[in-house]
């Protein structure tokens, strides 16, 4: 007899499906619902039970999980007609893994509490592209502690680790948004850095290899750059999600009185992309802006991202995984450490340009980390917790993993300003970052 908790899972999209597969692999009985029935075909084939409404999915389940794109989707699926709450029993737990407006979550939790239902917000970490497909994510959890204890095994089956952040809903969403800020900043920055390099005669693949071996390396530089270089822009997440997330982050910063100058520049760029392109396109479409502004595609001929979300949808990840000292994993061909590419075939001034660009990347990575810490601090979260969640949300990043050793030197900003990189490349948002950093000195968060 199966004694594992029966789980309802509402939302069988790109994020939800891998988590459902992990639950099924461990023997959990899972009932599923999605607005689009075909989105659940693969998990139903693997053993999940399809239901026709959220309420039916929730019936008889000890844990109900929502994994949906936008706040109003969560509200509709929980409290709308035939919403999940109608099928939930007292003593059961609702877990929302969406990145959403925490005021929305608090409202739903208030309704649930009147029915004796526990509520948790548990947004999923990015861990960049090595996340849900390998159950290599973490969950940040806030809400009813008793509900967390009842559902912790479920969370830790879907991912590697969960962090109970606080009993107040909103704290975990803060963590999710501040870690997303690191991701989105890196995406904009790497696109413009690659454009500068290419416009100045540095081969794109050489520059990518150089970044990965430098202090400017990050999860974005390592794992998102391939979706620029093969032109796929990453189908695993939509532009709509990133526009929503950056908007929520700015609103949170306003609420918490955090200046966040670099973060606001990032939000502006994503908003611009969302207004110009179909928001159902991949989230890396934001880098298409810099390509069109320069009338140049950042492509490496014959290259495809090592991912099924890239130009080759039939790509199969290697089963050989590398694991770092924190327990985070990646499949080959990704490595724990990268050797720099040979520089003998490049002019000395181009190698110096690459070095300056990567040092600037490291500096921006550090500054945005301070902005993220400030969001968390103003929300009342401890630095120790913030360090843990950043480490587990973002994966490999030289600055984040070596923060105690990195000595940020603001002179790199003036140096890169004096190089006048805009002569050969249009780099509007890198220019805005430079000006903001010169105008507002970096403040380290205690």
mmCIF file with all atom_site columns, N, CA, C and O in Angstrom, residues 21-39:
data_model
loop_
_atom_site.group_PDB
_atom_site.id
_atom_site.type_symbol
_atom_site.label_atom_id
_atom_site.label_alt_id
_atom_site.label_comp_id
_atom_site.label_asym_id
_atom_site.label_entity_id
_atom_site.label_seq_id
_atom_site.pdbx_PDB_ins_code
_atom_site.Cartn_x
_atom_site.Cartn_y
_atom_site.Cartn_z
_atom_site.occupancy
_atom_site.B_iso_or_equiv
_atom_site.pdbx_formal_charge
_atom_site.auth_seq_id
_atom_site.auth_comp_id
_atom_site.auth_asym_id
_atom_site.auth_atom_id
_atom_site.pdbx_PDB_model_num
ATOM 1  N N  . UNK A 1 21 ? 7.394  14.655 -12.821 1.00 0.00 ? 21 UNK A N  1
ATOM 2  C CA . UNK A 1 21 ? 8.135  13.420 -13.129 1.00 0.00 ? 21 UNK A CA 1
ATOM 3  C C  . UNK A 1 21 ? 8.912  12.931 -11.903 1.00 0.00 ? 21 UNK A C  1
ATOM 4  O O  . UNK A 1 21 ? 8.947  11.723 -11.621 1.00 0.00 ? 21 UNK A O  1
ATOM 5  N N  . UNK A 1 22 ? 9.517  13.848 -11.155 1.00 0.00 ? 22 UNK A N  1
ATOM 6  C CA . UNK A 1 22 ? 10.283 13.456 -9.979  1.00 0.00 ? 22 UNK A CA 1
ATOM 7  C C  . UNK A 1 22 ? 9.375  12.851 -8.913  1.00 0.00 ? 22 UNK A C  1
ATOM 8  O O  . UNK A 1 22 ? 9.720  11.862 -8.264  1.00 0.00 ? 22 UNK A O  1
ATOM 9  N N  . UNK A 1 23 ? 8.199  13.429 -8.734  1.00 0.00 ? 23 UNK A N  1
ATOM 10 C CA . UNK A 1 23 ? 7.244  12.881 -7.768  1.00 0.00 ? 23 UNK A CA 1
ATOM 11 C C  . UNK A 1 23 ? 6.806  11.479 -8.185  1.00 0.00 ? 23 UNK A C  1
ATOM 12 O O  . UNK A 1 23 ? 6.733  10.561 -7.353  1.00 0.00 ? 23 UNK A O  1
ATOM 13 N N  . UNK A 1 24 ? 6.521  11.313 -9.471  1.00 0.00 ? 24 UNK A N  1
ATOM 14 C CA . UNK A 1 24 ? 6.098  9.997  -9.964  1.00 0.00 ? 24 UNK A CA 1
ATOM 15 C C  . UNK A 1 24 ? 7.207  8.961  -9.814  1.00 0.00 ? 24 UNK A C  1
ATOM 16 O O  . UNK A 1 24 ? 6.958  7.808  -9.439  1.00 0.00 ? 24 UNK A O  1
ATOM 17 N N  . UNK A 1 25 ? 8.456  9.377  -10.089 1.00 0.00 ? 25 UNK A N  1
ATOM 18 C CA . UNK A 1 25 ? 9.591  8.458  -9.958  1.00 0.00 ? 25 UNK A CA 1
ATOM 19 C C  . UNK A 1 25 ? 9.738  7.933  -8.532  1.00 0.00 ? 25 UNK A C  1
ATOM 20 O O  . UNK A 1 25 ? 10.147 6.793  -8.310  1.00 0.00 ? 25 UNK A O  1
ATOM 21 N N  . UNK A 1 26 ? 9.387  8.784  -7.561  1.00 0.00 ? 26 UNK A N  1
ATOM 22 C CA . UNK A 1 26 ? 9.512  8.398  -6.154  1.00 0.00 ? 26 UNK A CA 1
ATOM 23 C C  . UNK A 1 26 ? 8.261  7.703  -5.628  1.00 0.00 ? 26 UNK A C  1
ATOM 24 O O  . UNK A 1 26 ? 8.176  7.365  -4.448  1.00 0.00 ? 26 UNK A O  1
ATOM 25 N N  . UNK A 1 27 ? 7.278  7.508  -6.500  1.00 0.00 ? 27 UNK A N  1
ATOM 26 C CA . UNK A 1 27 ? 6.097  6.749  -6.110  1.00 0.00 ? 27 UNK A CA 1
ATOM 27 C C  . UNK A 1 27 ? 4.933  7.560  -5.601  1.00 0.00 ? 27 UNK A C  1
ATOM 28 O O  . UNK A 1 27 ? 3.926  6.985  -5.153  1.00 0.00 ? 27 UNK A O  1
ATOM 29 N N  . UNK A 1 28 ? 5.014  8.880  -5.659  1.00 0.00 ? 28 UNK A N  1
ATOM 30 C CA . UNK A 1 28 ? 3.880  9.690  -5.190  1.00 0.00 ? 28 UNK A CA 1
ATOM 31 C C  . UNK A 1 28 ? 2.716  9.568  -6.166  1.00 0.00 ? 28 UNK A C  1
ATOM 32 O O  . UNK A 1 28 ? 2.911  9.665  -7.393  1.00 0.00 ? 28 UNK A O  1
ATOM 33 N N  . UNK A 1 29 ? 1.503  9.372  -5.655  1.00 0.00 ? 29 UNK A N  1
ATOM 34 C CA . UNK A 1 29 ? 0.330  9.463  -6.528  1.00 0.00 ? 29 UNK A CA 1
ATOM 35 C C  . UNK A 1 29 ? 0.068  10.938 -6.837  1.00 0.00 ? 29 UNK A C  1
ATOM 36 O O  . UNK A 1 29 ? 0.024  11.773 -5.925  1.00 0.00 ? 29 UNK A O  1
ATOM 37 N N  . UNK A 1 30 ? -0.085 11.281 -8.120  1.00 0.00 ? 30 UNK A N  1
ATOM 38 C CA . UNK A 1 30 ? -0.219 12.679 -8.528  1.00 0.00 ? 30 UNK A CA 1
ATOM 39 C C  . UNK A 1 30 ? -1.439 12.846 -9.425  1.00 0.00 ? 30 UNK A C  1
ATOM 40 O O  . UNK A 1 30 ? -1.617 12.111 -10.410 1.00 0.00 ? 30 UNK A O  1
ATOM 41 N N  . UNK A 1 31 ? -2.281 13.816 -9.079  1.00 0.00 ? 31 UNK A N  1
ATOM 42 C CA . UNK A 1 31 ? -3.417 14.210 -9.908  1.00 0.00 ? 31 UNK A CA 1
ATOM 43 C C  . UNK A 1 31 ? -3.098 15.579 -10.508 1.00 0.00 ? 31 UNK A C  1
ATOM 44 O O  . UNK A 1 31 ? -2.607 16.459 -9.806  1.00 0.00 ? 31 UNK A O  1
ATOM 45 N N  . UNK A 1 32 ? -3.356 15.758 -11.801 1.00 0.00 ? 32 UNK A N  1
ATOM 46 C CA . UNK A 1 32 ? -2.915 16.976 -12.475 1.00 0.00 ? 32 UNK A CA 1
ATOM 47 C C  . UNK A 1 32 ? -4.061 17.679 -13.179 1.00 0.00 ? 32 UNK A C  1
ATOM 48 O O  . UNK A 1 32 ? -5.060 17.074 -13.580 1.00 0.00 ? 32 UNK A O  1
ATOM 49 N N  . UNK A 1 33 ? -3.861 18.998 -13.336 1.00 0.00 ? 33 UNK A N  1
ATOM 50 C CA . UNK A 1 33 ? -4.780 19.814 -14.140 1.00 0.00 ? 33 UNK A CA 1
ATOM 51 C C  . UNK A 1 33 ? -3.970 20.912 -14.803 1.00 0.00 ? 33 UNK A C  1
ATOM 52 O O  . UNK A 1 33 ? -3.033 21.471 -14.203 1.00 0.00 ? 33 UNK A O  1
ATOM 53 N N  . UNK A 1 34 ? -4.344 21.239 -16.042 1.00 0.00 ? 34 UNK A N  1
ATOM 54 C CA . UNK A 1 34 ? -3.773 22.374 -16.757 1.00 0.00 ? 34 UNK A CA 1
ATOM 55 C C  . UNK A 1 34 ? -4.845 22.932 -17.678 1.00 0.00 ? 34 UNK A C  1
ATOM 56 O O  . UNK A 1 34 ? -5.736 22.190 -18.137 1.00 0.00 ? 34 UNK A O  1
ATOM 57 N N  . UNK A 1 35 ? -4.775 24.210 -17.939 1.00 0.00 ? 35 UNK A N  1
ATOM 58 C CA . UNK A 1 35 ? -5.730 24.833 -18.855 1.00 0.00 ? 35 UNK A CA 1
ATOM 59 C C  . UNK A 1 35 ? -5.688 24.157 -20.221 1.00 0.00 ? 35 UNK A C  1
ATOM 60 O O  . UNK A 1 35 ? -6.698 24.049 -20.917 1.00 0.00 ? 35 UNK A O  1
ATOM 61 N N  . UNK A 1 36 ? -4.501 23.712 -20.599 1.00 0.00 ? 36 UNK A N  1
ATOM 62 C CA . UNK A 1 36 ? -4.317 23.045 -21.886 1.00 0.00 ? 36 UNK A CA 1
ATOM 63 C C  . UNK A 1 36 ? -4.023 21.573 -21.629 1.00 0.00 ? 36 UNK A C  1
ATOM 64 O O  . UNK A 1 36 ? -2.927 21.221 -21.190 1.00 0.00 ? 36 UNK A O  1
ATOM 65 N N  . UNK A 1 37 ? -4.988 20.732 -21.916 1.00 0.00 ? 37 UNK A N  1
ATOM 66 C CA . UNK A 1 37 ? -4.858 19.315 -21.568 1.00 0.00 ? 37 UNK A CA 1
ATOM 67 C C  . UNK A 1 37 ? -3.639 18.671 -22.206 1.00 0.00 ? 37 UNK A C  1
ATOM 68 O O  . UNK A 1 37 ? -2.973 17.814 -21.614 1.00 0.00 ? 37 UNK A O  1
ATOM 69 N N  . UNK A 1 38 ? -3.309 19.100 -23.441 1.00 0.00 ? 38 UNK A N  1
ATOM 70 C CA . UNK A 1 38 ? -2.165 18.489 -24.134 1.00 0.00 ? 38 UNK A CA 1
ATOM 71 C C  . UNK A 1 38 ? -0.847 18.741 -23.399 1.00 0.00 ? 38 UNK A C  1
ATOM 72 O O  . UNK A 1 38 ? 0.115  17.982 -23.562 1.00 0.00 ? 38 UNK A O  1
ATOM 73 N N  . UNK A 1 39 ? -0.790 19.792 -22.575 1.00 0.00 ? 39 UNK A N  1
ATOM 74 C CA . UNK A 1 39 ? 0.429  20.078 -21.819 1.00 0.00 ? 39 UNK A CA 1
ATOM 75 C C  . UNK A 1 39 ? 0.714  18.999 -20.783 1.00 0.00 ? 39 UNK A C  1
ATOM 76 O O  . UNK A 1 39 ? 1.840  18.872 -20.298 1.00 0.00 ? 39 UNK A O  1
#
